[in-house]
Amino acid sequence: MPTPSTARPEWTIPIDPALQAELERHVLVTSWDKLLGMVDTVYNWGRRSALWPLGFGLACCAIEMICTASSRFDIARFGAEVFRGSPRQADVMIVSGTVTKTMMPMIARLYDQMPEPKYVISMGACASGGGPFKEGYNVVSGIDKYLPVDVYVPGCPPTPQALLHGLITLQRKIDGEKLDIPAIGRKGNTPWYDPDANRDVPVPVLGPDLIDVRTLELTAERTAAGLTEAREATLPRPALIPAPRPEVPEAEEAADGQAESAAAPSGRAMSKIELIRAKSRGEAVPEGAAATAAKKAPARPSRKARVAPSRPTLVWLGDDGLKDLAGRLDSEFGEGTATVVRAALLVPAGKLLDVSSFLRDRNPIRYDYLASLQGVHYEDCIELTYHLDSTASPGSLIQLRVRAAEAEGEGEVPSVIGVWPGADFQEREAYDMMGVRFSGHPNLTRILMWEGFAYYPLRKDFLEPYYEGPAKVFPSRIEEGRGQHHRAEEFNPFGSNVKIPKGFRGWDGLDPAADAKGFGQMPRGTGVDVQELDTEQFVLSMGPQHPSTHGVFRMNLRVDGETVVGLKPVMGYMHRNHEKIGERNTFLMNFPFTDRLDYFTSMLNNHGYALAVEQLMGDDAKVPERAEHIRVIMAELNRVASHMWSIGFLLNDLGAFFTPALYAIEERELILDLFEWAAGSRMMCNYFRFGGVAFDLPPGWVDRCSAIVNDRLGRKIDELDALLSENEILKDRSRGIGVLSREQAIAFSTAGPVLRASGVPYDIRRAAPYSIYDRFEFDVVTATGGDVYDRYHVRLREMRESVRILGQALRALPEGPILPGKKSYQIKVPAGEAYSRVENAKGELGYYIVADGGPTAYRYHVRSPSFINLTALEAMCLGHTVADVVGILGSLDIVLGEVDR
Ligand code: SF4
């Protein structure tokens, strides 16, 4: 028989008589509200002291977020013990990093899956407002456009301590909360809290752009009215320059002539910035104004648009070798097959496949390695450039040029996948960004944007929705723009940075549940024979938010039981418009953006970018000895830090959750301290400058660095080796798994430890030496098995080689200047082309720059080792189990900032 309930008159809810007696005996209840207040206190204490964060890591900030779990910062002391992998188990979502349009629907869906009450911490400038990527064509300017944010943590990135402070702030907020208790009719102070409510901000849709379905009607109306087109009519258009021609000296003269005749519009004296911008656009302006301008600021000879010497990269085949090669191709395939155009071979698209096969298989130097492939939008064509090297004769790099029609969607060239399978993702990228079709490509779909996106963003005529001009400095920030400063929203007809073509009619077909990003990326069976139970195959989507994918990356797997029989990487969830921004930024302003590519290796990224621009600048950017040494020291420290992290987290992937990673993070922290001391920042160091480095080393830095290098790192590497290399579980889980043969590794254009673990001794520091690497003794580490274990072991041994280089560089570090002249914010970069190559921790990091003599790059492309290494992923995974896929991906050591750029 149930216990009859009794109620005190002033209490409105029934209470168990036994409990009532107990309360009256032991608790002094002066009023129900006070009791509830105590309950709130206890309840809030419980909630705030056991926050379960869903670490929603999107980009660089995520790494600082992960560091809060290390022993140095120890998030557990702040009441948030364990990062959750599932939204169902979490009550606070820490959005750390850049929120892209591609990722936004995923974030909203996962937020919806968290139980109430739930909170959001926005970590970093990007999550809070778009940060440095604000309003890029694939970036959302702040997560609060779609989620209710409780705490904003400023910084780019915020330090781990700043995130912990954010956590404390959230805890204080929770302390002050009173939840609604409808059962007793109590209203709390959290009107948002309704455990049964459906979300009021619907999941946005990836259509021709990201579409907020709350504004669907308005957006459709404005699109029909042609507001995008009307706005664009008022914007300055970037000037297109013609593709390079063989007759260089005349072109040079013409460029100089243009610079000389630059003049002011409508009789008004041109400002300095107008002159620079007019020149960069290639515009001719009336002569009178030029004279006026000249009077204001007398033109120096250096003001003329200089042309850099023609060479594709610092170490290459050379002029004579290139002429011989052109002659050989002509005699093989007919006169006119290859024309030397500015130190590269121009080949007709129709002969590309023949020429490619010849270069790989029959030329005396076998060009078996496609280092890089990219497109440039010129006035008269889209030019595809192919950088080729030979693994047998490294340093013989050549550049091929192939031209396609300029008009949007008209360009077509044959795919070279059959010759160099490493072209796969690179051709898809050129298609996605430039609209060039590659005939014969088996899967020519968008790779960084999504199917259905309406534009080709790296064509020069693609104007981004927000921006007021194609290149910095924007008119509203310079003298003629005084009083005309606008907010982003005013520039945009939609109130946010979306751009939809007037002809778009498919509003009714927009579906928030559609998978625009994964569409077309479902792997087909690849003939892997599974000799086990007769099971149904199915497609499994891993990612784009999954603890094992090392960032916002997705793999669509076709599995037969546990066996992988097909795999397609799906990327672009972190595409932050890096190259478009690089063409908008002035050369100097682009440095900090390179930090954020592979956000573990900002020093190495800086180095590569500096080399590309310095190649164009020639002696104006000759690096002094001290700076060269400092550069090498920073680069090698960074390699050790990156490899440490990579090994620690590979062990996570293999099942040894977090202990090895904690050891690795500890060493990395010591290196980050050195970076912070010298550059002012732990991760985003922005430390290199054209011709040197930004600051000299502070007093005491060399001693501290030497102590870490000489007394600690070697010992710690030995410790890792002793703990891991002979560990039976590690060996069982990594030996013979994810094997990439030597031939496959070269064919897929893999680089770095991935390539070397397959037995190819190709390291840019030796293959095409840069900086002062040719002065140091170190070995190029290789292995022969090409499996997960060898990739781990190559990294481990490479750290020892870095320590060797560090010891030599620290001992040889001379006194002297760190820059060739005074610090300057005015960089003059001659017109020309340059491809720089550095050995990043992940492999060959290349920067391809086309400069037109203006203050910004005309074309800026990054050859990303993480991106290209992924081309081999499917081949490495076929026939293995799902659990092995996690380890194989970990052994590639990808960083999404660099994959997606
Ligand atoms: S750029 Fe990177 S570090 Fe800066 S706020 Fe964005 S995600 Fe964080």
Coordinates of N, CA and C in Angstrom, one line a residue, residues 47 70 118 171 181 188 361 368 397 402 599 641 778 842 845 868:
R47 N 26.5 21.0 -10.6 CA 26.6 21.2 -12.1 C 27.9 21.8 -12.5
S70 N 46.7 18.8 -20.2 CA 48.1 18.4 -19.8 C 48.4 18.7 -18.4
K118 N 22.6 23.2 -21.1 CA 23.9 23.2 -21.8 C 24.4 24.6 -22.1
Q171 N 31.5 28.9 -14.6 CA 31.0 28.4 -13.3 C 30.4 29.4 -12.5
I181 N 11.1 25.6 -12.1 CA 10.6 24.4 -11.6 C 9.1 24.4 -11.8
G188 N 12.5 30.6 -12.8 CA 13.9 30.8 -12.5 C 14.4 32.1 -13.3
D361 N 59.1 8.3 -67.7 CA 59.6 7.0 -68.1 C 60.8 7.0 -69.0
D368 N 59.7 11.4 -61.8 CA 58.7 10.5 -61.2 C 57.9 11.2 -60.1
L397 N 64.5 20.0 -60.4 CA 63.1 20.5 -60.6 C 62.9 21.2 -61.8
V402 N 50.7 24.6 -68.7 CA 49.7 24.1 -69.7 C 48.5 25.1 -69.5
Y599 N 49.3 24.6 -37.7 CA 49.5 25.5 -36.6 C 50.4 24.9 -35.5
A641 N 59.1 19.7 -31.7 CA 57.8 19.9 -31.1 C 56.7 19.2 -31.8
F778 N 73.9 16.0 -40.8 CA 72.7 15.2 -40.3 C 72.4 14.2 -41.3
K842 N 55.8 17.8 -41.8 CA 54.9 16.9 -42.5 C 55.4 16.6 -43.9
L845 N 56.7 21.5 -47.9 CA 55.8 22.7 -47.9 C 56.3 23.6 -48.9
I868 N 48.3 16.6 -49.6 CA 48.7 15.7 -50.6 C 49.0 14.3 -50.1

